[in-house]
XYZ file of C-alpha atoms in Angstrom:
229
model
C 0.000 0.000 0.000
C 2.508 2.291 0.568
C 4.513 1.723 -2.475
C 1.673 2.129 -4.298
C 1.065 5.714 -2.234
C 4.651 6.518 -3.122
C 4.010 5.483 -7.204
C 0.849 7.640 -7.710
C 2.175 10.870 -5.429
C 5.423 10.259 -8.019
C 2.903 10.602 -11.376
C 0.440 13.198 -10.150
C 3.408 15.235 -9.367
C 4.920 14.406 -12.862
C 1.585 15.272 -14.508
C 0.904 18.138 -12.581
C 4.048 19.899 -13.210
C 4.375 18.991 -17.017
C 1.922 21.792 -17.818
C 4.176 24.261 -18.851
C 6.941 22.090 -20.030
C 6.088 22.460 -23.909
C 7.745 25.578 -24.511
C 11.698 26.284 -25.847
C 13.445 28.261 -23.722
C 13.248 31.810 -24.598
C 16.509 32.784 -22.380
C 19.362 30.920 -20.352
C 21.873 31.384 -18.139
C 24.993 30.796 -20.350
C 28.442 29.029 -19.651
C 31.607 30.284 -21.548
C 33.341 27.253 -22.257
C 37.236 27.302 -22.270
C 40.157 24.746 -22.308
C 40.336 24.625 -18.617
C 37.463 26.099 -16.846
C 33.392 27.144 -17.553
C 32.954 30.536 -15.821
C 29.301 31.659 -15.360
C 27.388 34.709 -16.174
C 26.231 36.329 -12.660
C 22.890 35.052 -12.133
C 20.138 34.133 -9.655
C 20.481 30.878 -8.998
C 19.581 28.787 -5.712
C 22.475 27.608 -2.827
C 22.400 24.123 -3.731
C 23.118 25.225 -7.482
C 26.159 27.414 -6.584
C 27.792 25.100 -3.968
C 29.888 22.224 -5.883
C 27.501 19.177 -6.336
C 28.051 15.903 -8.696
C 25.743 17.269 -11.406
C 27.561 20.282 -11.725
C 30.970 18.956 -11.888
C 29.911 16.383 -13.997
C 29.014 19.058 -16.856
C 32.100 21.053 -15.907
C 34.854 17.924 -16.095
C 32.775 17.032 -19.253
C 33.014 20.358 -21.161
C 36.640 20.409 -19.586
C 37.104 17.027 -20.966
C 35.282 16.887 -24.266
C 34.560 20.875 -25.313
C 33.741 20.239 -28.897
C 30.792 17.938 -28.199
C 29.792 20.214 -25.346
C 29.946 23.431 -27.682
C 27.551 21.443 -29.735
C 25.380 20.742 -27.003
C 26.142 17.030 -26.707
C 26.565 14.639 -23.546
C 26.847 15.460 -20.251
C 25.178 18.804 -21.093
C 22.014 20.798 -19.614
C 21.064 21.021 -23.550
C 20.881 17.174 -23.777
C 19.517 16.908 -20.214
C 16.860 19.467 -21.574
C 15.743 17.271 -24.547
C 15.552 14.038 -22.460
C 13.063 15.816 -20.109
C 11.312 16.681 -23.520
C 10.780 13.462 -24.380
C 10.111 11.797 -20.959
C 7.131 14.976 -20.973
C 6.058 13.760 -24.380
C 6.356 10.200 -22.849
C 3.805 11.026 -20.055
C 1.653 12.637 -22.118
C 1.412 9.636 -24.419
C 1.226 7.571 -21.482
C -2.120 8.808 -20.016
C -3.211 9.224 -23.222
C -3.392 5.749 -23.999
C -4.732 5.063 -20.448
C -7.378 7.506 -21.078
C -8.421 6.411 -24.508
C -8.354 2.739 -23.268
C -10.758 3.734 -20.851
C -13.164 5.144 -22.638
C -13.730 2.792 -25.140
C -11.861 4.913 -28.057
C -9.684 2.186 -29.715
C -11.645 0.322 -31.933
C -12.117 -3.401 -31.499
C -8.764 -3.506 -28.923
C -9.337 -7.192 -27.822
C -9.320 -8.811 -31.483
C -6.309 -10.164 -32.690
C -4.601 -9.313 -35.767
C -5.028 -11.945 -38.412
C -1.975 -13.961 -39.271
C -2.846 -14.274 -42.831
C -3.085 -10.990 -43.222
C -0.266 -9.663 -41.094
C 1.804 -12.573 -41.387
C 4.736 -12.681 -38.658
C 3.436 -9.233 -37.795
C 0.563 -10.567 -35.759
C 2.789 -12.726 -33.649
C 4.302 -12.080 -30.270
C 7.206 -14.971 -31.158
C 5.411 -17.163 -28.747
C 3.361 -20.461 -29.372
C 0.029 -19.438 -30.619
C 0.506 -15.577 -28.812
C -1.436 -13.327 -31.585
C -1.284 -9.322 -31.100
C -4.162 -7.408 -30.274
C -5.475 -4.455 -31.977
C -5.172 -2.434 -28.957
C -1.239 -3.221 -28.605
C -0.559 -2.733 -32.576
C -2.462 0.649 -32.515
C -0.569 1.935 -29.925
C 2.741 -0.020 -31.268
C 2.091 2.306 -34.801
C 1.225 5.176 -32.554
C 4.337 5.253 -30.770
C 6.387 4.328 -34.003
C 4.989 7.495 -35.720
C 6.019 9.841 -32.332
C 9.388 8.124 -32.447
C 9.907 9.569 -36.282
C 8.366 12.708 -35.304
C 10.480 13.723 -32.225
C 13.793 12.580 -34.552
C 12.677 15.006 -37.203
C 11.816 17.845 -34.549
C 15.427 17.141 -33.104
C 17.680 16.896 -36.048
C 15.593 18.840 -38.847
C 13.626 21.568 -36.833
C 11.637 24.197 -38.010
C 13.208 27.674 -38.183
C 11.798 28.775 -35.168
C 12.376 25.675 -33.381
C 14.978 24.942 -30.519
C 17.711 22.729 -31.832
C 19.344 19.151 -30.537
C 22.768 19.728 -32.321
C 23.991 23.296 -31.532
C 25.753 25.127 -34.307
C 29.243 26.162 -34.090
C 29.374 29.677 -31.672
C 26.770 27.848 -29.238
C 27.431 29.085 -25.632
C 26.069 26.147 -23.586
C 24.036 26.441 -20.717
C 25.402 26.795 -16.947
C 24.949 23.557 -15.464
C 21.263 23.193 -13.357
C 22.968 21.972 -10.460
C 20.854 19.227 -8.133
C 18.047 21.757 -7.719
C 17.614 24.537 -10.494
C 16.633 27.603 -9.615
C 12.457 27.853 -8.973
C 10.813 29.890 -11.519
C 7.027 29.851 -12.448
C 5.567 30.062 -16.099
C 7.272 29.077 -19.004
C 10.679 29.721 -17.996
C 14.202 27.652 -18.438
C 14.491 26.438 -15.301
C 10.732 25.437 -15.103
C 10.932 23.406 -17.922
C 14.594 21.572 -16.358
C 12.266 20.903 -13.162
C 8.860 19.381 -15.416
C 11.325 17.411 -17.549
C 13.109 16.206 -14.339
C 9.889 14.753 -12.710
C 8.534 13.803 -15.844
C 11.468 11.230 -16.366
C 10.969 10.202 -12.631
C 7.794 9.086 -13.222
C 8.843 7.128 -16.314
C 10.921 5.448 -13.814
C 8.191 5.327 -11.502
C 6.210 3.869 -14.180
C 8.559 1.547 -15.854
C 9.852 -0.374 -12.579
C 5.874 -0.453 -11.007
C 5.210 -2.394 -14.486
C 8.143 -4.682 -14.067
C 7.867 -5.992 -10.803
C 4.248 -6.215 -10.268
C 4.006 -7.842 -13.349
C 0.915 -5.158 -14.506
C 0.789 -3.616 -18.191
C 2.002 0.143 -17.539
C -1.597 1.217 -18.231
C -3.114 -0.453 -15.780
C -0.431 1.213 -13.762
C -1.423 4.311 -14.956
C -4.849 3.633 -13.788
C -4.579 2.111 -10.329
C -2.452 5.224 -9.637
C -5.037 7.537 -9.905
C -7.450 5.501 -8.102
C -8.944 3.549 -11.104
C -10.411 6.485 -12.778
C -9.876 5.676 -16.070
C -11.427 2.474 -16.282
């Protein structure tokens, strides 16, 4: 009972906090990168973020270590720490998605499995006489399509689009330290913090599924009290 306390305080906190998390960041603090040390621009920023902390020596011996992937916004980066949060957001939101449209009856015919002469090995799980639903394949395709999606957004963006690969002349971010500074709306440092607890509760999410043994959306739904279905 508790754990399962602990899992859905974990995703409502996730979901709450995701709500401004779709937006590229309008400003940073910056980090000038050089052979030997990353000085920052004078900023507010909270204690735990100034004092020295594994994150933020991690991103400093990094760009130390490694400064033309870091000028490019690769690795051990707050860019690339940015876009994972992106996609564990996107994640979420797919997530409850699912739940909700499993729940209300919106994927059609979800119990019938896929017919093997017409799919062929595509209808098959691998296993002796295991067929595929049309509930798992839909949401299989679904996921395929967001995969291809978030590669284009991240390697062939729009103009006005924040991009994955930095050109040459980027000035990467300061590093977020264990606790970035708090700031409401849609600001840098909210979307670090959203992306941060939304890849928590992919954690959450992911090792609830494992070892009860319980289709993530069924996690999904007994963590918010059954309300989806």
């Amino acid at each position: 009972r508790a754990a399962g306390l602990m899992l859905r305080t974990a995703l409502v906190a996730a979901t709450l906090a995701s709500a401004a998390a779709f937006s590229a960041p309008s400003f940073a603090p910056r980090v000038a990168l050089r052979a030997n040390a990353v000085s920052m621009r004078p900023a507010a920023r909270s204690a735990l973020t100034m004092q020295s902390n594994p994150m933020t020596n991690a991103v400093t011996e990094y760009a130390e270590g490694y400064p033309e992937l870091a000028e490019r916004g690769l690795g051990v980066t707050t860019n690339a720490e940015r876009w994972n949060g992106r996609h564990a957001m996107f994640g979420m939101f797919a997530i409850f998605l699912t739940a909700y449209m499993k729940g209300h009856g919106l994927i059609p015919d979800a119990e019938k499995l896929l017919d093997l002469n017409q799919w062929g090995p595509l209808a098959s799980t691998g296993g002796m006489g295991e067929g595929i639903s049309n509930e798992r394949a839909i949401i299989m395709i679904a996921h395929v399509h967001v995969l291809v999606v978030s590669v284009i957004a991240a390697f062939a963006p729009f103009g006005f689009q924040d991009t994955l690969v930095k050109e040459k002349g980027y000035t990467p971010e300061a590093p977020a330290g264990i606790i970035p500074a708090f700031k409401t709306g849609l600001s840098p440092e909210a979307e670090l913090i959203n992306g941060r607890l939304a890849m928590l509760g992919v954690i959450a999410l992911t090792m609830g599924s494992i070892f009860t043994g319980t289709p993530m959306i069924d996690v999904v739904n007994l963590a918010l009290g059954k309300t989806l279905f």
